[in-house]
Tab-separated table of C-alpha atoms and ligand atoms in Angstrom:
chain	number	residue	atom	x	y	z
A	1428	MET	CA	0.290	-0.059	-0.207
A	1429	LYS	CA	1.282	3.301	-0.592
A	1430	HIS	CA	0.663	7.071	1.379
A	1431	THR	CA	1.944	10.080	0.901
A	1432	SER	CA	2.669	12.881	3.231
A	1433	ASP	CA	4.775	16.278	3.429
A	1434	VAL	CA	7.063	15.086	6.293
A	1435	VAL	CA	7.655	11.901	7.726
A	1436	ILE	CA	9.119	11.577	10.977
A	1437	ILE	CA	10.769	8.238	11.833
A	1438	GLY	CA	10.686	7.695	15.696
A	1439	GLY	CA	7.829	8.419	17.911
A	1440	GLY	CA	9.808	9.127	20.921
A	1441	VAL	CA	9.809	12.700	22.359
A	1442	THR	CA	11.854	14.304	19.680
A	1443	GLY	CA	9.940	12.786	17.034
A	1444	LEU	CA	6.460	14.032	18.491
A	1445	SER	CA	7.934	17.349	19.623
A	1446	THR	CA	9.041	17.962	15.753
A	1447	ALA	CA	5.665	16.897	14.527
A	1448	ILE	CA	3.978	19.265	16.741
A	1449	HIS	CA	6.055	21.982	15.439
A	1450	LEU	CA	5.922	21.312	12.217
A	1451	LYS	CA	2.160	21.672	12.476
A	1452	LEU	CA	2.672	24.935	14.723
A	1453	GLN	CA	4.635	26.274	11.687
A	1454	GLY	CA	2.487	25.723	9.009
A	1455	VAL	CA	3.360	22.287	7.529
A	1456	ASP	CA	0.112	20.205	6.365
A	1457	GLN	CA	0.919	16.755	6.549
A	1458	VAL	CA	3.090	15.089	9.214
A	1459	THR	CA	3.286	11.683	9.711
A	1460	VAL	CA	4.891	9.834	12.514
A	1461	LEU	CA	6.295	6.386	11.859
A	1462	GLU	CA	7.469	4.142	14.715
A	1463	ARG	CA	8.284	0.727	14.910
A	1464	HIS	CA	6.882	-0.227	18.048
A	1465	HIS	CA	4.490	1.808	20.316
A	1466	ILE	CA	4.799	5.386	21.048
A	1467	GLY	CA	7.625	6.053	23.586
A	1468	ALA	CA	8.769	2.632	23.152
A	1469	GLY	CA	12.529	3.879	23.000
A	1470	GLN	CA	14.896	5.668	25.505
A	1471	SER	CA	11.837	8.242	26.128
A	1472	HIS	CA	9.798	5.885	28.410
A	1473	ARG	CA	12.729	4.876	30.629
A	1474	ALA	CA	13.693	8.449	31.085
A	1475	ALA	CA	13.946	10.348	34.530
A	1476	GLY	CA	12.146	13.266	33.012
A	1477	ILE	CA	14.230	15.835	35.046
A	1478	LEU	CA	14.375	19.197	33.232
A	1479	ARG	CA	16.837	21.701	34.792
A	1480	GLY	CA	18.548	24.708	33.443
A	1481	LEU	CA	21.719	24.972	35.777
A	1482	VAL	CA	24.167	24.020	32.857
A	1483	ARG	CA	28.148	25.403	32.112
A	1484	ASP	CA	27.108	26.570	28.828
A	1485	GLU	CA	24.899	29.626	28.131
A	1486	SER	CA	23.114	28.368	24.599
A	1487	LEU	CA	22.298	25.004	26.266
A	1488	SER	CA	20.989	26.554	29.425
A	1489	ARG	CA	18.855	28.871	27.150
A	1490	ALA	CA	17.563	26.040	25.151
A	1491	LEU	CA	16.677	24.340	28.908
A	1492	VAL	CA	14.675	27.008	29.804
A	1493	GLU	CA	12.574	27.339	26.876
A	1494	SER	CA	12.007	23.663	27.280
A	1495	ILE	CA	10.894	24.148	31.034
A	1496	ASP	CA	8.431	26.813	29.958
A	1497	PHE	CA	7.181	25.044	27.092
A	1498	PHE	CA	6.417	22.187	29.408
A	1499	LYS	CA	5.201	24.596	32.211
A	1500	THR	CA	2.550	26.377	30.091
A	1501	PHE	CA	1.869	23.373	27.925
A	1502	ASP	CA	-1.863	22.613	29.702
A	1503	GLN	CA	-3.001	26.036	29.146
A	1504	ARG	CA	-1.201	26.272	25.650
A	1505	PHE	CA	-3.181	23.045	24.072
A	1506	ALA	CA	-5.640	22.388	26.514
A	1507	VAL	CA	-4.341	19.153	27.524
A	1508	PRO	CA	-3.059	18.477	31.006
A	1509	LEU	CA	0.481	17.428	31.997
A	1510	LEU	CA	1.877	15.777	35.035
A	1511	LEU	CA	4.559	17.932	36.117
A	1512	HIS	CA	6.347	18.112	39.439
A	1513	PRO	CA	7.513	21.434	40.415
A	1514	THR	CA	10.075	20.084	43.137
A	1515	GLY	CA	13.244	22.289	42.057
A	1516	TYR	CA	17.032	21.107	42.034
A	1517	LEU	CA	19.340	20.575	44.530
A	1518	LEU	CA	22.578	20.611	43.778
A	1519	LEU	CA	25.192	19.069	46.042
A	1520	SER	CA	28.963	19.709	45.025
A	1521	GLU	CA	32.326	20.017	46.765
A	1522	SER	CA	33.692	23.848	48.393
A	1523	THR	CA	36.893	23.021	45.954
A	1524	GLN	CA	34.321	23.328	43.178
A	1525	ALA	CA	33.287	26.874	44.016
A	1526	ALA	CA	34.598	28.461	41.049
A	1527	ILE	CA	33.131	26.134	38.525
A	1528	VAL	CA	29.827	26.648	40.426
A	1529	ASP	CA	29.906	30.122	40.469
A	1530	GLU	CA	30.413	30.280	36.722
A	1531	VAL	CA	27.733	27.663	36.183
A	1532	MET	CA	25.337	29.927	38.376
A	1533	ALA	CA	26.405	33.293	36.145
A	1534	VAL	CA	26.085	31.285	33.157
A	1535	SER	CA	22.895	29.819	33.621
A	1536	GLU	CA	21.349	33.340	35.231
A	1537	GLN	CA	22.153	34.993	31.550
A	1538	ALA	CA	20.060	32.227	29.871
A	1539	GLY	CA	16.940	33.196	32.228
A	1540	CYS	CA	17.759	30.250	34.683
A	1541	ARG	CA	17.191	31.394	38.737
A	1542	SER	CA	19.272	29.492	41.254
A	1543	GLU	CA	20.805	30.737	44.695
A	1544	ARG	CA	23.532	29.336	47.068
A	1545	ILE	CA	21.993	28.214	50.466
A	1546	ASP	CA	23.512	27.124	53.096
A	1547	ALA	CA	23.644	23.312	55.226
A	1548	ARG	CA	20.383	24.532	57.029
A	1549	GLN	CA	18.740	25.584	54.375
A	1550	ALA	CA	19.019	22.528	52.298
A	1551	GLN	CA	18.010	20.252	55.035
A	1552	GLN	CA	14.750	22.362	55.248
A	1553	LEU	CA	14.565	21.367	51.461
A	1554	GLN	CA	15.418	18.117	51.930
A	1555	PRO	CA	15.417	16.568	55.232
A	1556	GLY	CA	18.190	13.788	55.885
A	1557	LEU	CA	20.758	15.519	53.377
A	1558	ARG	CA	24.409	14.954	54.119
A	1559	GLU	CA	26.185	17.545	56.200
A	1560	ASP	CA	29.800	18.476	56.111
A	1561	ASP	CA	32.088	21.539	55.954
A	1562	GLU	CA	33.170	20.607	52.559
A	1563	THR	CA	29.407	20.301	51.110
A	1564	LEU	CA	28.137	22.998	48.591
A	1565	TYR	CA	24.566	23.623	48.106
A	1566	VAL	CA	22.716	25.253	44.985
A	1567	TYR	CA	19.148	25.285	44.502
A	1568	GLU	CA	16.742	26.016	41.414
A	1569	PRO	CA	13.772	26.490	42.248
A	1570	GLY	CA	12.581	26.291	38.761
A	1571	ALA	CA	13.422	22.953	38.126
A	1572	ILE	CA	10.672	19.979	37.085
A	1573	HIS	CA	10.379	16.372	36.631
A	1574	LEU	CA	7.802	15.121	34.685
A	1575	ASP	CA	6.191	11.206	34.564
A	1576	PRO	CA	8.004	10.202	30.896
A	1577	MET	CA	4.957	7.896	29.777
A	1578	PRO	CA	2.182	10.385	30.527
A	1579	THR	CA	4.322	13.245	28.938
A	1580	ILE	CA	4.237	11.193	25.926
A	1581	GLN	CA	0.897	10.373	25.910
A	1582	ALA	CA	0.217	13.999	26.426
A	1583	LEU	CA	2.560	15.056	23.460
A	1584	LEU	CA	0.819	12.253	21.449
A	1585	ALA	CA	-2.621	13.802	22.131
A	1586	VAL	CA	-1.708	17.110	21.314
A	1587	ALA	CA	-0.366	16.067	17.935
A	1588	SER	CA	-3.544	13.978	17.110
A	1589	GLN	CA	-5.391	16.975	17.669
A	1590	MET	CA	-3.360	19.066	15.212
A	1591	GLY	CA	-3.808	16.675	12.581
A	1592	VAL	CA	-0.220	14.504	12.585
A	1593	THR	CA	-0.835	10.821	11.480
A	1594	VAL	CA	0.727	8.534	13.831
A	1595	CYS	CA	1.250	4.879	12.805
A	1596	GLU	CA	2.888	2.368	15.154
A	1597	GLY	CA	3.903	-1.096	14.246
A	1598	CYS	CA	5.243	0.741	11.415
A	1599	GLU	CA	9.046	-0.181	10.731
A	1600	VAL	CA	11.096	2.036	8.348
A	1601	ALA	CA	13.220	-0.513	6.494
A	1602	LYS	CA	14.730	1.776	3.878
A	1603	LEU	CA	15.124	5.557	3.099
A	1604	ALA	CA	14.538	6.267	-0.506
A	1605	VAL	CA	16.877	8.851	-2.659
A	1606	GLN	CA	16.351	9.687	-6.250
A	1607	GLY	CA	19.598	11.684	-7.423
A	1608	GLU	CA	20.356	13.600	-4.502
A	1609	ARG	CA	16.674	14.064	-3.203
A	1610	PHE	CA	14.877	12.316	-0.534
A	1611	VAL	CA	11.632	10.892	-2.234
A	1612	GLY	CA	10.121	8.583	1.091
A	1613	VAL	CA	10.378	5.409	2.576
A	1614	ASP	CA	9.841	1.826	2.693
A	1615	THR	CA	8.075	0.264	5.506
A	1616	SER	CA	6.828	-3.002	7.271
A	1617	GLN	CA	2.985	-1.031	6.219
A	1618	GLY	CA	3.974	-0.356	2.707
A	1619	ARG	CA	5.878	2.826	1.213
A	1620	TYR	CA	5.230	6.339	2.281
A	1621	ASP	CA	6.273	9.069	-0.053
A	1622	ALA	CA	7.442	12.637	0.980
A	1623	HIS	CA	9.803	15.432	0.137
A	1624	GLN	CA	10.994	15.434	3.885
A	1625	ALA	CA	12.247	13.528	6.673
A	1626	LEU	CA	13.191	13.621	10.123
A	1627	VAL	CA	15.432	10.486	11.325
A	1628	ALA	CA	14.584	10.890	15.545
A	1629	THR	CA	15.417	7.127	16.247
A	1630	SER	CA	18.406	7.935	18.838
A	1631	VAL	CA	20.452	4.936	18.998
A	1632	TRP	CA	18.870	3.075	16.043
A	1633	GLY	CA	19.640	6.323	13.805
A	1634	SER	CA	23.479	5.975	13.124
A	1635	ASN	CA	22.563	2.291	11.288
A	1636	GLN	CA	19.736	3.861	9.386
A	1637	LEU	CA	22.188	6.673	8.053
A	1638	ALA	CA	24.551	4.203	7.162
A	1639	GLN	CA	22.475	2.701	4.682
A	1640	LEU	CA	23.221	6.085	2.640
A	1641	GLY	CA	26.937	6.138	3.506
A	1642	VAL	CA	26.565	8.994	6.104
A	1643	GLU	CA	28.513	8.433	9.429
A	1644	VAL	CA	27.094	9.604	12.606
A	1645	PRO	CA	28.841	9.231	15.545
A	1646	VAL	CA	26.347	7.882	18.073
A	1647	TYR	CA	27.501	5.195	20.297
A	1648	PRO	CA	24.918	2.797	22.041
A	1649	HIS	CA	26.025	2.836	25.934
A	1650	ARG	CA	24.475	0.877	28.658
A	1651	ALA	CA	23.631	2.286	32.023
A	1652	GLU	CA	22.117	1.004	35.192
A	1653	MET	CA	19.067	2.524	37.193
A	1654	ALA	CA	17.292	1.583	40.167
A	1655	PHE	CA	14.245	2.476	42.137
A	1656	PHE	CA	15.275	2.612	46.170
A	1657	HIS	CA	12.318	2.652	48.539
A	1658	ALA	CA	12.689	4.615	51.445
A	1659	PRO	CA	13.853	2.853	55.062
A	1660	TRP	CA	10.599	0.612	56.181
A	1661	ALA	CA	8.002	1.979	58.544
A	1662	SER	CA	10.230	5.593	58.431
A	1663	ASP	CA	8.643	9.058	57.559
A	1664	PHE	CA	11.924	9.652	55.451
A	1665	ARG	CA	10.623	11.042	52.017
A	1666	VAL	CA	12.588	12.203	48.606
A	1667	SER	CA	11.053	15.829	48.134
A	1668	ARG	CA	13.407	17.163	45.324
A	1669	ILE	CA	15.603	16.769	42.251
A	1670	LEU	CA	19.180	15.702	43.701
A	1671	THR	CA	22.714	15.674	41.878
A	1672	ASP	CA	25.769	15.062	43.792
A	1673	ALA	CA	29.029	15.180	42.630
A	1674	ARG	CA	30.683	13.192	45.575
A	1675	SER	CA	28.270	10.002	44.923
A	1676	MET	CA	28.093	10.602	41.339
A	1677	LEU	CA	24.577	10.160	41.673
A	1678	TYR	CA	21.310	11.818	40.366
A	1679	LEU	CA	17.576	11.261	41.879
A	1680	ARG	CA	14.204	12.337	41.926
A	1681	PRO	CA	10.959	11.192	44.023
A	1682	GLU	CA	8.907	8.655	42.627
A	1683	GLY	CA	5.696	8.504	44.195
A	1684	GLN	CA	5.480	8.653	48.023
A	1685	MET	CA	7.969	6.272	49.144
A	1686	GLN	CA	10.317	5.499	46.262
A	1687	MET	CA	13.184	7.126	44.636
A	1688	PHE	CA	14.481	7.123	40.828
A	1689	VAL	CA	18.394	6.909	40.866
A	1690	GLY	CA	20.522	7.052	38.420
A	1691	TRP	CA	24.611	7.286	38.035
A	1692	ARG	CA	25.524	10.743	36.603
A	1693	GLU	CA	27.446	9.592	33.695
A	1694	SER	CA	29.383	12.307	32.907
A	1695	ASP	CA	31.139	11.916	35.700
A	1696	ARG	CA	32.038	8.475	34.949
A	1697	LEU	CA	32.618	8.662	30.949
A	1698	HIS	CA	35.775	10.712	29.982
A	1699	GLY	CA	35.418	9.740	26.269
A	1700	VAL	CA	33.943	6.933	23.948
A	1701	GLU	CA	36.539	4.312	25.104
A	1702	ASP	CA	34.518	4.318	28.330
A	1703	MET	CA	31.758	3.324	26.656
A	1704	VAL	CA	29.904	0.029	27.430
A	1705	ALA	CA	28.812	-0.889	23.682
A	1706	GLU	CA	25.767	-2.863	23.317
A	1707	ASP	CA	23.459	-3.999	20.771
A	1708	PRO	CA	20.499	-1.452	21.560
A	1709	ASP	CA	17.755	-4.332	20.738
A	1710	HIS	CA	19.692	-7.113	23.177
A	1711	TYR	CA	20.918	-6.155	26.078
A	1712	ARG	CA	20.767	-7.125	29.787
A	1713	GLN	CA	17.645	-5.569	31.084
A	1714	THR	CA	18.744	-5.391	34.958
A	1715	SER	CA	21.544	-3.852	37.322
A	1716	HIS	CA	24.566	-6.424	37.932
A	1717	PHE	CA	24.577	-6.614	41.736
A	1718	GLU	CA	28.110	-5.420	42.270
A	1719	SER	CA	26.933	-1.999	40.309
A	1720	LEU	CA	24.046	-1.882	42.635
A	1721	ALA	CA	25.383	-2.349	45.596
A	1722	ASP	CA	27.759	0.650	45.123
A	1723	MET	CA	25.683	2.616	43.952
A	1724	HIS	CA	23.189	1.797	47.354
A	1725	ARG	CA	26.336	2.739	49.225
A	1726	ARG	CA	26.733	6.306	47.296
A	1727	LEU	CA	23.552	6.922	47.755
A	1728	ALA	CA	23.752	6.743	51.717
A	1729	ILE	CA	26.589	9.153	50.913
A	1730	THR	CA	24.330	11.493	49.787
A	1731	LEU	CA	21.401	10.941	52.063
A	1732	PRO	CA	22.154	8.929	55.031
A	1733	PRO	CA	18.986	7.762	55.788
A	1734	MET	CA	18.876	5.580	52.576
A	1735	ALA	CA	21.628	3.222	54.250
A	1736	ARG	CA	18.445	1.256	55.609
A	1737	GLY	CA	16.516	2.087	52.630
A	1738	PHE	CA	16.262	-1.021	50.052
A	1739	VAL	CA	16.019	-1.632	46.245
A	1740	HIS	CA	12.552	-1.846	44.848
A	1741	ARG	CA	13.671	-2.933	41.207
A	1742	THR	CA	16.788	-2.357	38.865
A	1743	TYR	CA	16.786	-1.557	35.294
A	1744	ALA	CA	19.298	-0.540	32.510
A	1745	CYS	CA	18.601	1.602	29.250
A	1746	VAL	CA	20.964	2.131	26.079
A	1747	TYR	CA	22.316	5.875	25.790
A	1748	ASP	CA	22.791	7.478	22.368
A	1749	TYR	CA	26.198	8.872	23.135
A	1750	THR	CA	28.374	11.474	21.218
A	1751	PRO	CA	31.671	12.080	21.435
A	1752	ASP	CA	31.221	15.287	23.195
A	1753	GLY	CA	27.884	13.996	24.913
A	1754	LEU	CA	25.782	16.825	23.170
A	1755	PRO	CA	23.034	16.028	20.076
A	1756	ILE	CA	23.774	16.199	16.363
A	1757	LEU	CA	21.085	18.471	14.950
A	1758	ASP	CA	21.689	18.493	11.001
A	1759	ARG	CA	20.684	17.317	7.314
A	1760	VAL	CA	22.495	14.581	5.341
A	1761	ALA	CA	25.117	17.222	3.009
A	1762	ASN	CA	24.012	15.749	-0.114
A	1763	VAL	CA	20.196	14.331	0.085
A	1764	GLU	CA	17.976	17.409	-0.267
A	1765	GLY	CA	15.220	16.716	2.271
A	1766	LEU	CA	16.564	14.421	4.830
A	1767	TYR	CA	17.203	15.521	8.417
A	1768	PHE	CA	18.359	14.063	11.680
A	1769	ALA	CA	18.291	14.837	15.448
A	1770	LEU	CA	20.417	11.953	17.401
A	1771	GLY	CA	22.935	11.613	20.115
A	1772	PHE	CA	20.986	13.400	22.938
A	1773	SER	CA	23.538	11.381	25.151
A	1774	GLY	CA	20.980	11.202	28.004
A	1775	GLY	CA	19.563	14.722	27.768
A	1776	GLY	CA	17.213	14.502	25.097
A	1777	PHE	CA	13.455	14.316	27.171
A	1778	SER	CA	14.522	17.981	28.827
A	1779	LEU	CA	15.578	19.427	25.262
A	1780	SER	CA	12.665	18.145	22.853
A	1781	PRO	CA	10.832	21.053	22.817
A	1782	TRP	CA	13.325	22.998	21.796
A	1783	VAL	CA	14.894	20.702	19.568
A	1784	GLY	CA	11.443	20.340	17.985
A	1785	ARG	CA	10.947	24.074	17.317
A	1786	CYS	CA	14.446	24.179	15.679
A	1787	MET	CA	14.263	21.532	13.571
A	1788	ALA	CA	10.896	22.295	12.380
A	1789	GLN	CA	12.186	25.480	11.482
A	1790	PHE	CA	15.283	23.996	9.715
A	1791	MET	CA	12.827	21.597	7.557
A	1792	VAL	CA	10.600	24.834	6.975
A	1793	GLU	CA	12.980	27.270	5.966
A	1794	GLN	CA	15.288	25.010	4.708
A	1795	LYS	CA	18.137	27.143	6.322
A	1796	VAL	CA	19.851	26.058	9.492
A	1797	PRO	CA	18.681	27.981	12.552
A	1798	ALA	CA	21.293	29.881	14.377
A	1799	ASP	CA	20.336	28.415	17.486
A	1800	ILE	CA	21.752	24.619	16.365
A	1801	GLU	CA	24.267	25.610	13.966
A	1802	ARG	CA	26.967	24.799	16.628
A	1803	TYR	CA	25.217	20.979	16.617
A	1804	ASP	CA	26.106	20.127	12.979
A	1805	LEU	CA	27.822	16.748	12.275
A	1806	LYS	CA	30.947	18.552	10.792
A	1807	ARG	CA	32.036	19.730	14.390
A	1808	PHE	CA	33.705	16.207	14.677
A	1809	ALA	CA	35.562	15.870	11.395
A	1810	GLU	CA	36.530	19.547	12.117
A	1811	GLY	CA	37.279	19.293	15.692
A	1812	ARG	CA	35.025	21.557	17.025
A	1813	VAL	CA	33.820	19.150	19.553
A	1814	LEU	CA	31.778	20.920	22.441
A	1815	THR	CA	33.179	19.274	25.764
A	1816	TRP	CA	35.265	16.247	26.218
A	1817	ALA	CA	37.593	17.429	24.032
A	1818	ASN	CA	37.912	20.926	25.091
A	1819	VAL	CA	37.167	20.813	28.882
A	1820	ASP	CA	39.176	18.717	31.344
A	1821	PRO	CA	36.447	16.701	32.905
A	1822	SER	CA	38.150	16.348	36.341
A	1823	LYS	CA	37.501	20.109	36.864
A	1824	ASP	CA	33.964	19.858	35.288
A	1825	SER	CA	32.310	17.677	38.074
A	1826	VAL	CA	29.335	19.887	39.093
B	68	LIG	C1	17.453	5.774	32.253
B	68	LIG	C2	17.318	7.048	31.731
B	68	LIG	C3	16.814	8.551	32.259
B	68	LIG	C4	16.932	9.649	31.504
B	68	LIG	N1	16.743	10.709	32.075
B	68	LIG	C5	16.806	11.762	31.532
B	68	LIG	C6	16.451	13.234	32.181
B	68	LIG	O1	16.154	13.112	33.328
B	68	LIG	N2	15.929	14.107	31.385
B	68	LIG	C7	16.608	14.360	29.981
B	68	LIG	O2	16.532	15.374	29.489
B	68	LIG	N3	17.060	13.191	29.117
B	68	LIG	C8	16.612	11.539	30.056
B	68	LIG	N4	17.032	10.653	29.370
B	68	LIG	C9	17.470	10.891	27.877
B	68	LIG	C10	15.935	10.849	27.048
B	68	LIG	O3	14.985	9.607	27.328
B	68	LIG	C11	16.429	10.797	25.509
B	68	LIG	O4	17.430	11.591	25.535
B	68	LIG	C12	15.126	11.113	24.721
B	68	LIG	O5	13.839	10.266	25.331
B	68	LIG	C13	15.211	10.323	23.289
B	68	LIG	O6	14.427	11.122	22.810
B	68	LIG	P1	14.309	10.425	20.699
B	68	LIG	O7	12.873	10.728	20.741
B	68	LIG	O8	15.212	11.067	20.568
B	68	LIG	O9	14.710	8.744	21.115
B	68	LIG	P2	13.648	7.651	21.597
B	68	LIG	O10	12.821	7.823	22.670
B	68	LIG	O11	14.396	6.293	21.445
B	68	LIG	O12	12.706	7.523	20.070
B	68	LIG	C14	13.348	6.683	19.051
B	68	LIG	C15	11.971	5.555	18.746
B	68	LIG	O13	12.410	5.361	17.113
B	68	LIG	C16	11.963	4.012	16.907
B	68	LIG	N5	12.304	3.434	15.856
B	68	LIG	C17	13.792	2.921	15.631
B	68	LIG	N6	14.123	2.454	14.851
B	68	LIG	C18	12.931	2.628	13.759
B	68	LIG	C19	12.263	2.231	12.394
B	68	LIG	N7	13.093	1.787	11.894
B	68	LIG	N8	11.503	2.859	11.994
B	68	LIG	C20	10.528	3.264	13.135
B	68	LIG	N9	10.791	3.441	14.151
B	68	LIG	C21	12.071	3.250	14.843
B	68	LIG	C22	12.173	3.252	18.331
B	68	LIG	O14	11.303	2.204	18.300
B	68	LIG	C23	11.686	4.556	19.134
B	68	LIG	O15	10.731	4.788	19.810
B	68	LIG	C24	17.163	9.131	29.653
B	68	LIG	C25	17.043	7.921	29.389
B	68	LIG	C26	17.365	7.316	30.143
B	68	LIG	C27	17.355	5.860	29.395
C-alpha cells in the first residue's frame, strides 16, 4: 500500500513527537510519525524526566529554560493536562569546586535560569536527611521540574493527534529512498510512504539507518543502570527534590510517595568514547549487576545517610545514545535534499525535546539552519569543534 505525506518523522519518541507538533505549529500540512513499536517505546519511556537549567553553557541553558517553559505552559497552551512535578533541584558539590559552581550559576542566570547558593540548614529544610559537612556546597534551582515520562509522551501524542498529525505504530522503516540527490520516501513494514522531507529521530538506531546512505554519524550505544530505591521501611523519610551529588556521582528524583529514581551521573564516569559500554540496543541485559547496585546503594547513603536503611525496589538498564562530546547532532544529510536527523542526545533528550522540536521544524520549513543549532552540526567532529570532552578537563567539570 502507498501513502503520501509532506514530512515523515521516523521515531515516535519525544524528539519525533515534539518536532511533529512544531511542524504543525509552523504550518506544515501533512505530517506523519512512523514508529516501529508503540509510541514512546525507545529511550523516552525510560527517562527520569528531569528538566533543569543549571548547566555550564549559556546557549544550552537557554534551550533548557525554553523547554521548561514549554512544559509549564503546556496545559494552558494546548488544553491537554500534563503530570508535572515542580520540586526544584538541589545540587550538591564540593567546596573545592566553588569557582566552577559560581560560573555555572552565572552562565545559567544569563540564560534566565535562577538559582541560589544556600547553606546546610536551608538545604536540610528543602530535603531533610541530606549529608552535612563543611566541604559540601549547596545550590538550589527552584524552577526545575520533573515529568512522568509515559504520561508526558501521551500528552504530546494527544496534542499531535488533535493538530492532525498522522501516527502509525508498529510501522518499521526499512529503507530511506533517495532519487538522485533528493529524498523521496521510505519503505516500511506497512508499505511505501512518499514524502518530500524526513526527520530521522531514532536515537540509538539512527546511525545504522543513515549508514545505509553512506553517512557516518558518531552515536555510540552506551548501557547504563538505574534503580528505584524505597525509603527505609516504617520511616517518615521521603525524597522531595531532584538531587545531584558530585561526591556520590548519582542523580535522583522522587518516585511516588515512598520511592526515588536513582541513576549514575554518567558524565562523571565517562571521559571519552573508550569508556562506553557498547551494547546492541535491541539485545542487552535489562537489570543491574549486583556489584554495581551495591555500589549505588553505598553511594546513595553518602548523599542521603538515612537511605543506608532503604532498600532496592527494582532495577533496570537502558542504552543511551552518546556522541563523542555528549551533545546532540542536529543536522541534515549534506548531499541528500530533504533528509534531516536529530540524534545523539547523550542522556539529555527529554529535557531538550521542546527546543529541539522547534528548531528542527524551523530548519525543515525554512531549509536554512537556525542560528540556535548551528554548532550542533555533524561536521564539528571532523573539524575538531567538539564541544566538551575534547576541550574541557573533565576532572574540573564535576558539578
Ligand atoms: C534511564 C534514563 C533516564 C533519562 N533521564 C533523562 C532526564 O532526566 N532528562 C533528560 O533530558 N533526558 C533523560 N534521558 C534521555 C532521554 O530519555 C532521551 O534522550 C530521549 O528520550 C530521546 O528521545 P528520542 O525521541 O530522540 O529517542 P527514543 O525515545 O529512543 O525514540 C526513538 C524511537 O525510534 C523508534 N525506531 C527505531 N528504529 C525505527 C525504525 N526503523 N522505524 C520506525 N521507528 C524506529 C524506536 O522504537 C523509538 O521509539 C534519560 C534516558 C534514560 C534511558
